[in-house]
């Protein structure tokens, strides 16, 4: 509920919900001061991010998630950078680096997005390459839908349907398939949809109801986009 108030940019509602939360948890007003405070309050709140006491997972929840309104993205970038520079556990740094990359993308800053994705703090974990490969098509498509400026080279590299997509069952192909549907390539999309539908049946038969549900959702999305 607090994050929702921040997302709407509603300072009165955010203040009300934070006060209610503080009564039962002793929570910090850091996010509120960064988002809605005057220059002095924001400076003090940013200083809190530099303290050892703030170095825990709560930092990501109270700052990274709260500062989500478009007017707060610059402040969010600074907050995440401060947390990264302060040093935390490796897992936490990985999450912060991911959030930094997404924030730069929301700002339409592609060079900074790629710099964040290449941050060595994101490379320690084995899932890094998978994360990078799957992140880029989805976030490129999202940026395109939001009307953010996307370089032509990025559109070509991330949203062009490839031959590998036609034989793969990788869900990361979804954004490229959605673009293909928008381009009227119904036959290509239909062929892959049939393969994914067959995979849904196989997952059901194997007792993997969660996997089947996800696969079914992907197929329905493709069908809907093609019809639309």
PDB file of C-alpha atoms in Angstrom:
ATOM      1  CA  UNK A   1       0.000   0.000   0.000  1.00  0.00           C
ATOM      2  CA  UNK A   2       2.916   2.330   0.692  1.00  0.00           C
ATOM      3  CA  UNK A   3       4.533   1.539  -2.659  1.00  0.00           C
ATOM      4  CA  UNK A   4       1.176   2.163  -4.352  1.00  0.00           C
ATOM      5  CA  UNK A   5       0.994   5.659  -2.870  1.00  0.00           C
ATOM      6  CA  UNK A   6       4.509   6.411  -4.125  1.00  0.00           C
ATOM      7  CA  UNK A   7       3.662   5.029  -7.575  1.00  0.00           C
ATOM      8  CA  UNK A   8       0.745   7.485  -7.762  1.00  0.00           C
ATOM      9  CA  UNK A   9       2.987  10.342  -6.657  1.00  0.00           C
ATOM     10  CA  UNK A  10       0.531  11.086  -3.816  1.00  0.00           C
ATOM     11  CA  UNK A  11       2.543  12.634  -0.979  1.00  0.00           C
ATOM     12  CA  UNK A  12      -0.428  12.916   1.411  1.00  0.00           C
ATOM     13  CA  UNK A  13      -1.365   9.271   1.018  1.00  0.00           C
ATOM     14  CA  UNK A  14       2.263   8.157   1.271  1.00  0.00           C
ATOM     15  CA  UNK A  15       2.673  10.182   4.481  1.00  0.00           C
ATOM     16  CA  UNK A  16      -0.501   8.694   5.952  1.00  0.00           C
ATOM     17  CA  UNK A  17       0.494   5.115   5.180  1.00  0.00           C
ATOM     18  CA  UNK A  18       4.074   5.570   6.336  1.00  0.00           C
ATOM     19  CA  UNK A  19       2.878   7.022   9.643  1.00  0.00           C
ATOM     20  CA  UNK A  20       0.558   4.055  10.135  1.00  0.00           C
ATOM     21  CA  UNK A  21       3.390   1.674   9.305  1.00  0.00           C
ATOM     22  CA  UNK A  22       5.812   3.417  11.664  1.00  0.00           C
ATOM     23  CA  UNK A  23       3.426   2.957  14.574  1.00  0.00           C
ATOM     24  CA  UNK A  24       3.884  -0.802  14.368  1.00  0.00           C
ATOM     25  CA  UNK A  25       7.393  -1.128  12.947  1.00  0.00           C
ATOM     26  CA  UNK A  26       9.477   1.941  13.652  1.00  0.00           C
ATOM     27  CA  UNK A  27      10.036   2.314   9.911  1.00  0.00           C
ATOM     28  CA  UNK A  28      12.301   4.988   8.405  1.00  0.00           C
ATOM     29  CA  UNK A  29      10.929   8.053   6.547  1.00  0.00           C
ATOM     30  CA  UNK A  30      13.884   7.937   4.132  1.00  0.00           C
ATOM     31  CA  UNK A  31      11.876   7.203   0.997  1.00  0.00           C
ATOM     32  CA  UNK A  32       9.307   9.894   1.733  1.00  0.00           C
ATOM     33  CA  UNK A  33      11.948  12.577   2.259  1.00  0.00           C
ATOM     34  CA  UNK A  34      13.738  11.617  -0.946  1.00  0.00           C
ATOM     35  CA  UNK A  35      10.521  11.650  -2.974  1.00  0.00           C
ATOM     36  CA  UNK A  36       8.636  14.591  -1.459  1.00  0.00           C
ATOM     37  CA  UNK A  37      10.951  16.479   0.905  1.00  0.00           C
ATOM     38  CA  UNK A  38      12.609  19.853   0.393  1.00  0.00           C
ATOM     39  CA  UNK A  39      16.287  20.131  -0.483  1.00  0.00           C
ATOM     40  CA  UNK A  40      17.427  19.840   3.120  1.00  0.00           C
ATOM     41  CA  UNK A  41      15.229  16.837   3.873  1.00  0.00           C
ATOM     42  CA  UNK A  42      16.381  15.061   0.717  1.00  0.00           C
ATOM     43  CA  UNK A  43      20.032  15.714   1.507  1.00  0.00           C
ATOM     44  CA  UNK A  44      19.581  14.293   5.000  1.00  0.00           C
ATOM     45  CA  UNK A  45      17.725  11.263   3.650  1.00  0.00           C
ATOM     46  CA  UNK A  46      20.453  10.546   1.110  1.00  0.00           C
ATOM     47  CA  UNK A  47      23.004  10.777   3.912  1.00  0.00           C
ATOM     48  CA  UNK A  48      21.100   8.027   5.727  1.00  0.00           C
ATOM     49  CA  UNK A  49      21.742   5.740   2.759  1.00  0.00           C
ATOM     50  CA  UNK A  50      25.467   6.129   3.405  1.00  0.00           C
ATOM     51  CA  UNK A  51      25.258   4.850   6.978  1.00  0.00           C
ATOM     52  CA  UNK A  52      26.216   1.346   7.999  1.00  0.00           C
ATOM     53  CA  UNK A  53      22.891   0.892   9.777  1.00  0.00           C
ATOM     54  CA  UNK A  54      21.041   1.145   6.476  1.00  0.00           C
ATOM     55  CA  UNK A  55      23.017  -1.680   4.845  1.00  0.00           C
ATOM     56  CA  UNK A  56      20.394  -4.402   4.770  1.00  0.00           C
ATOM     57  CA  UNK A  57      17.760  -5.805   2.441  1.00  0.00           C
ATOM     58  CA  UNK A  58      15.224  -3.343   3.778  1.00  0.00           C
ATOM     59  CA  UNK A  59      17.064  -0.660   1.818  1.00  0.00           C
ATOM     60  CA  UNK A  60      15.972  -2.134  -1.493  1.00  0.00           C
ATOM     61  CA  UNK A  61      12.363  -2.523  -0.368  1.00  0.00           C
ATOM     62  CA  UNK A  62      12.008   0.958   1.094  1.00  0.00           C
ATOM     63  CA  UNK A  63      13.941   2.920  -1.521  1.00  0.00           C
ATOM     64  CA  UNK A  64      14.282   0.882  -4.697  1.00  0.00           C
ATOM     65  CA  UNK A  65      10.607  -0.064  -4.760  1.00  0.00           C
ATOM     66  CA  UNK A  66       9.139   3.153  -3.385  1.00  0.00           C
ATOM     67  CA  UNK A  67      10.694   5.613  -5.825  1.00  0.00           C
ATOM     68  CA  UNK A  68       8.697   4.372  -8.792  1.00  0.00           C
ATOM     69  CA  UNK A  69       6.796   7.444 -10.001  1.00  0.00           C
ATOM     70  CA  UNK A  70       8.328   8.933 -13.190  1.00  0.00           C
ATOM     71  CA  UNK A  71       9.150  12.142 -11.316  1.00  0.00           C
ATOM     72  CA  UNK A  72      11.268  10.122  -8.843  1.00  0.00           C
ATOM     73  CA  UNK A  73      13.447   8.149 -11.249  1.00  0.00           C
ATOM     74  CA  UNK A  74      16.444  10.467 -11.083  1.00  0.00           C
ATOM     75  CA  UNK A  75      16.372  10.321  -7.289  1.00  0.00           C
ATOM     76  CA  UNK A  76      15.973   6.553  -7.458  1.00  0.00           C
ATOM     77  CA  UNK A  77      19.083   6.284  -9.607  1.00  0.00           C
ATOM     78  CA  UNK A  78      21.079   8.299  -7.094  1.00  0.00           C
ATOM     79  CA  UNK A  79      19.739   6.259  -4.167  1.00  0.00           C
ATOM     80  CA  UNK A  80      20.648   2.934  -5.770  1.00  0.00           C
ATOM     81  CA  UNK A  81      24.086   4.191  -6.780  1.00  0.00           C
ATOM     82  CA  UNK A  82      24.767   5.274  -3.194  1.00  0.00           C
ATOM     83  CA  UNK A  83      23.723   1.893  -1.872  1.00  0.00           C
ATOM     84  CA  UNK A  84      25.968   0.145  -4.418  1.00  0.00           C
ATOM     85  CA  UNK A  85      28.944   2.353  -3.627  1.00  0.00           C
ATOM     86  CA  UNK A  86      28.490   1.752   0.088  1.00  0.00           C
ATOM     87  CA  UNK A  87      29.044  -1.962  -0.290  1.00  0.00           C
ATOM     88  CA  UNK A  88      26.677  -4.688   0.851  1.00  0.00           C
ATOM     89  CA  UNK A  89      26.378  -8.429   0.621  1.00  0.00           C
ATOM     90  CA  UNK A  90      27.049  -9.806  -2.861  1.00  0.00           C
ATOM     91  CA  UNK A  91      23.480 -11.006  -3.340  1.00  0.00           C
ATOM     92  CA  UNK A  92      22.169  -7.601  -2.400  1.00  0.00           C
ATOM     93  CA  UNK A  93      24.530  -5.831  -4.793  1.00  0.00           C
ATOM     94  CA  UNK A  94      23.290  -8.067  -7.597  1.00  0.00           C
ATOM     95  CA  UNK A  95      19.675  -7.047  -6.883  1.00  0.00           C
ATOM     96  CA  UNK A  96      20.621  -3.382  -6.683  1.00  0.00           C
ATOM     97  CA  UNK A  97      22.472  -3.563 -10.002  1.00  0.00           C
ATOM     98  CA  UNK A  98      19.407  -5.127 -11.625  1.00  0.00           C
ATOM     99  CA  UNK A  99      17.205  -2.350 -10.263  1.00  0.00           C
ATOM    100  CA  UNK A 100      19.675   0.273 -11.451  1.00  0.00           C
ATOM    101  CA  UNK A 101      19.597  -1.152 -14.971  1.00  0.00           C
ATOM    102  CA  UNK A 102      15.783  -1.125 -15.020  1.00  0.00           C
ATOM    103  CA  UNK A 103      15.655   2.418 -13.671  1.00  0.00           C
ATOM    104  CA  UNK A 104      17.994   3.664 -16.387  1.00  0.00           C
ATOM    105  CA  UNK A 105      15.791   1.940 -18.946  1.00  0.00           C
ATOM    106  CA  UNK A 106      12.680   3.621 -17.514  1.00  0.00           C
ATOM    107  CA  UNK A 107      14.494   6.923 -18.014  1.00  0.00           C
ATOM    108  CA  UNK A 108      15.193   6.060 -21.656  1.00  0.00           C
ATOM    109  CA  UNK A 109      18.948   6.109 -21.005  1.00  0.00           C
ATOM    110  CA  UNK A 110      20.133   3.153 -23.076  1.00  0.00           C
ATOM    111  CA  UNK A 111      23.873   3.739 -22.732  1.00  0.00           C
ATOM    112  CA  UNK A 112      23.543   3.846 -18.956  1.00  0.00           C
ATOM    113  CA  UNK A 113      21.291   0.782 -19.078  1.00  0.00           C
ATOM    114  CA  UNK A 114      23.949  -1.234 -20.900  1.00  0.00           C
ATOM    115  CA  UNK A 115      26.614   0.062 -18.501  1.00  0.00           C
ATOM    116  CA  UNK A 116      24.533  -1.133 -15.555  1.00  0.00           C
ATOM    117  CA  UNK A 117      23.944  -4.530 -17.162  1.00  0.00           C
ATOM    118  CA  UNK A 118      27.714  -4.838 -17.686  1.00  0.00           C
ATOM    119  CA  UNK A 119      28.438  -3.923 -14.052  1.00  0.00           C
ATOM    120  CA  UNK A 120      30.821  -6.602 -12.676  1.00  0.00           C
ATOM    121  CA  UNK A 121      28.674  -6.815  -9.554  1.00  0.00           C
ATOM    122  CA  UNK A 122      26.076  -8.489 -11.738  1.00  0.00           C
ATOM    123  CA  UNK A 123      28.558 -10.964 -13.143  1.00  0.00           C
ATOM    124  CA  UNK A 124      29.364 -12.897 -10.000  1.00  0.00           C
ATOM    125  CA  UNK A 125      26.235 -15.025 -10.164  1.00  0.00           C
ATOM    126  CA  UNK A 126      25.729 -17.868 -12.567  1.00  0.00           C
ATOM    127  CA  UNK A 127      22.263 -16.575 -13.641  1.00  0.00           C
ATOM    128  CA  UNK A 128      23.829 -13.377 -14.989  1.00  0.00           C
ATOM    129  CA  UNK A 129      24.007 -14.389 -18.647  1.00  0.00           C
ATOM    130  CA  UNK A 130      20.510 -15.860 -18.520  1.00  0.00           C
ATOM    131  CA  UNK A 131      19.244 -12.707 -16.847  1.00  0.00           C
ATOM    132  CA  UNK A 132      20.875 -10.483 -19.438  1.00  0.00           C
ATOM    133  CA  UNK A 133      19.650 -12.551 -22.390  1.00  0.00           C
ATOM    134  CA  UNK A 134      16.088 -12.663 -21.094  1.00  0.00           C
ATOM    135  CA  UNK A 135      15.940  -9.124 -19.760  1.00  0.00           C
ATOM    136  CA  UNK A 136      16.836  -7.254 -22.908  1.00  0.00           C
ATOM    137  CA  UNK A 137      14.011  -8.429 -25.227  1.00  0.00           C
ATOM    138  CA  UNK A 138      11.311  -7.930 -22.590  1.00  0.00           C
ATOM    139  CA  UNK A 139      12.570  -4.524 -21.490  1.00  0.00           C
ATOM    140  CA  UNK A 140      13.118  -3.390 -25.067  1.00  0.00           C
ATOM    141  CA  UNK A 141       9.540  -4.350 -25.921  1.00  0.00           C
ATOM    142  CA  UNK A 142       8.264  -2.643 -22.766  1.00  0.00           C
ATOM    143  CA  UNK A 143      10.173   0.539 -23.609  1.00  0.00           C
ATOM    144  CA  UNK A 144       8.757   0.430 -27.112  1.00  0.00           C
ATOM    145  CA  UNK A 145       5.195   0.136 -25.770  1.00  0.00           C
ATOM    146  CA  UNK A 146       5.797   3.042 -23.387  1.00  0.00           C
ATOM    147  CA  UNK A 147       6.945   5.225 -26.274  1.00  0.00           C
ATOM    148  CA  UNK A 148      10.493   5.599 -24.943  1.00  0.00           C
ATOM    149  CA  UNK A 149      13.206   6.265 -27.530  1.00  0.00           C
ATOM    150  CA  UNK A 150      14.791   2.928 -28.460  1.00  0.00           C
ATOM    151  CA  UNK A 151      17.847   2.896 -30.760  1.00  0.00           C
ATOM    152  CA  UNK A 152      17.238   1.154 -34.084  1.00  0.00           C
ATOM    153  CA  UNK A 153      20.147  -1.210 -33.461  1.00  0.00           C
ATOM    154  CA  UNK A 154      18.588  -2.329 -30.167  1.00  0.00           C
ATOM    155  CA  UNK A 155      15.232  -2.929 -31.830  1.00  0.00           C
ATOM    156  CA  UNK A 156      16.906  -4.977 -34.547  1.00  0.00           C
ATOM    157  CA  UNK A 157      19.048  -7.023 -32.183  1.00  0.00           C
ATOM    158  CA  UNK A 158      16.449  -7.710 -29.493  1.00  0.00           C
ATOM    159  CA  UNK A 159      13.071  -7.754 -31.269  1.00  0.00           C
ATOM    160  CA  UNK A 160      13.760  -9.487 -34.589  1.00  0.00           C
ATOM    161  CA  UNK A 161      12.385 -13.025 -34.761  1.00  0.00           C
ATOM    162  CA  UNK A 162      15.213 -15.464 -35.473  1.00  0.00           C
ATOM    163  CA  UNK A 163      15.356 -18.988 -36.856  1.00  0.00           C
ATOM    164  CA  UNK A 164      16.361 -20.196 -33.401  1.00  0.00           C
ATOM    165  CA  UNK A 165      13.085 -18.852 -32.036  1.00  0.00           C
ATOM    166  CA  UNK A 166      11.108 -21.053 -34.407  1.00  0.00           C
ATOM    167  CA  UNK A 167      12.561 -24.243 -32.927  1.00  0.00           C
ATOM    168  CA  UNK A 168      12.963 -23.135 -29.324  1.00  0.00           C
ATOM    169  CA  UNK A 169      10.509 -23.250 -26.440  1.00  0.00           C
ATOM    170  CA  UNK A 170      12.275 -20.433 -24.609  1.00  0.00           C
ATOM    171  CA  UNK A 171       9.748 -17.909 -23.210  1.00  0.00           C
ATOM    172  CA  UNK A 172      12.287 -15.130 -23.794  1.00  0.00           C
ATOM    173  CA  UNK A 173      11.215 -15.304 -27.465  1.00  0.00           C
ATOM    174  CA  UNK A 174       7.825 -13.870 -26.475  1.00  0.00           C
ATOM    175  CA  UNK A 175       8.648 -10.186 -27.155  1.00  0.00           C
ATOM    176  CA  UNK A 176       9.998 -11.040 -30.615  1.00  0.00           C
ATOM    177  CA  UNK A 177       6.860 -13.060 -31.336  1.00  0.00           C
ATOM    178  CA  UNK A 178       4.642 -10.187 -30.238  1.00  0.00           C
ATOM    179  CA  UNK A 179       6.444  -7.868 -32.645  1.00  0.00           C
ATOM    180  CA  UNK A 180       6.121 -10.466 -35.409  1.00  0.00           C
ATOM    181  CA  UNK A 181       2.377 -10.595 -34.730  1.00  0.00           C
ATOM    182  CA  UNK A 182       2.207  -6.809 -34.988  1.00  0.00           C
ATOM    183  CA  UNK A 183       4.024  -7.047 -38.322  1.00  0.00           C
ATOM    184  CA  UNK A 184       1.413  -9.437 -39.679  1.00  0.00           C
ATOM    185  CA  UNK A 185       3.630 -12.524 -39.678  1.00  0.00           C
ATOM    186  CA  UNK A 186       0.715 -14.705 -38.608  1.00  0.00           C
ATOM    187  CA  UNK A 187       2.035 -17.941 -40.116  1.00  0.00           C
ATOM    188  CA  UNK A 188       5.328 -17.711 -38.208  1.00  0.00           C
ATOM    189  CA  UNK A 189       3.564 -16.910 -34.951  1.00  0.00           C
ATOM    190  CA  UNK A 190       0.973 -19.661 -35.479  1.00  0.00           C
ATOM    191  CA  UNK A 191       3.674 -22.278 -36.071  1.00  0.00           C
ATOM    192  CA  UNK A 192       5.388 -21.423 -32.809  1.00  0.00           C
ATOM    193  CA  UNK A 193       2.080 -21.187 -30.975  1.00  0.00           C
ATOM    194  CA  UNK A 194       1.305 -24.760 -32.043  1.00  0.00           C
ATOM    195  CA  UNK A 195       4.648 -25.926 -30.657  1.00  0.00           C
ATOM    196  CA  UNK A 196       4.041 -24.120 -27.379  1.00  0.00           C
ATOM    197  CA  UNK A 197       0.531 -25.574 -27.161  1.00  0.00           C
ATOM    198  CA  UNK A 198       1.960 -29.063 -27.594  1.00  0.00           C
ATOM    199  CA  UNK A 199       4.440 -28.309 -24.820  1.00  0.00           C
ATOM    200  CA  UNK A 200       1.531 -27.294 -22.599  1.00  0.00           C
ATOM    201  CA  UNK A 201      -0.063 -30.690 -23.159  1.00  0.00           C
ATOM    202  CA  UNK A 202       3.233 -32.435 -22.369  1.00  0.00           C
ATOM    203  CA  UNK A 203       3.619 -30.494 -19.126  1.00  0.00           C
ATOM    204  CA  UNK A 204       0.059 -31.335 -18.127  1.00  0.00           C
ATOM    205  CA  UNK A 205       0.691 -35.013 -18.835  1.00  0.00           C
ATOM    206  CA  UNK A 206       3.860 -34.896 -16.728  1.00  0.00           C
ATOM    207  CA  UNK A 207       1.961 -33.399 -13.809  1.00  0.00           C
ATOM    208  CA  UNK A 208       3.675 -30.008 -14.047  1.00  0.00           C
ATOM    209  CA  UNK A 209       0.552 -27.888 -13.608  1.00  0.00           C
ATOM    210  CA  UNK A 210       2.485 -24.706 -12.828  1.00  0.00           C
ATOM    211  CA  UNK A 211       4.626 -25.009 -15.955  1.00  0.00           C
ATOM    212  CA  UNK A 212       1.586 -25.840 -18.056  1.00  0.00           C
ATOM    213  CA  UNK A 213      -0.274 -22.821 -16.721  1.00  0.00           C
ATOM    214  CA  UNK A 214       2.610 -20.530 -17.609  1.00  0.00           C
ATOM    215  CA  UNK A 215       2.939 -22.035 -21.082  1.00  0.00           C
ATOM    216  CA  UNK A 216      -0.829 -21.722 -21.614  1.00  0.00           C
ATOM    217  CA  UNK A 217      -0.659 -18.058 -20.622  1.00  0.00           C
ATOM    218  CA  UNK A 218       2.089 -17.439 -23.209  1.00  0.00           C
ATOM    219  CA  UNK A 219       0.029 -19.108 -25.936  1.00  0.00           C
ATOM    220  CA  UNK A 220      -3.077 -17.105 -25.035  1.00  0.00           C
ATOM    221  CA  UNK A 221      -1.059 -13.893 -25.093  1.00  0.00           C
ATOM    222  CA  UNK A 222       0.278 -14.665 -28.554  1.00  0.00           C
ATOM    223  CA  UNK A 223      -3.173 -15.566 -29.849  1.00  0.00           C
ATOM    224  CA  UNK A 224      -4.642 -12.376 -28.417  1.00  0.00           C
ATOM    225  CA  UNK A 225      -1.926 -10.173 -29.844  1.00  0.00           C
ATOM    226  CA  UNK A 226      -2.240 -11.750 -33.275  1.00  0.00           C
ATOM    227  CA  UNK A 227      -6.021 -11.269 -33.308  1.00  0.00           C
ATOM    228  CA  UNK A 228      -5.730  -7.722 -32.011  1.00  0.00           C
TER     229      UNK A 228
END
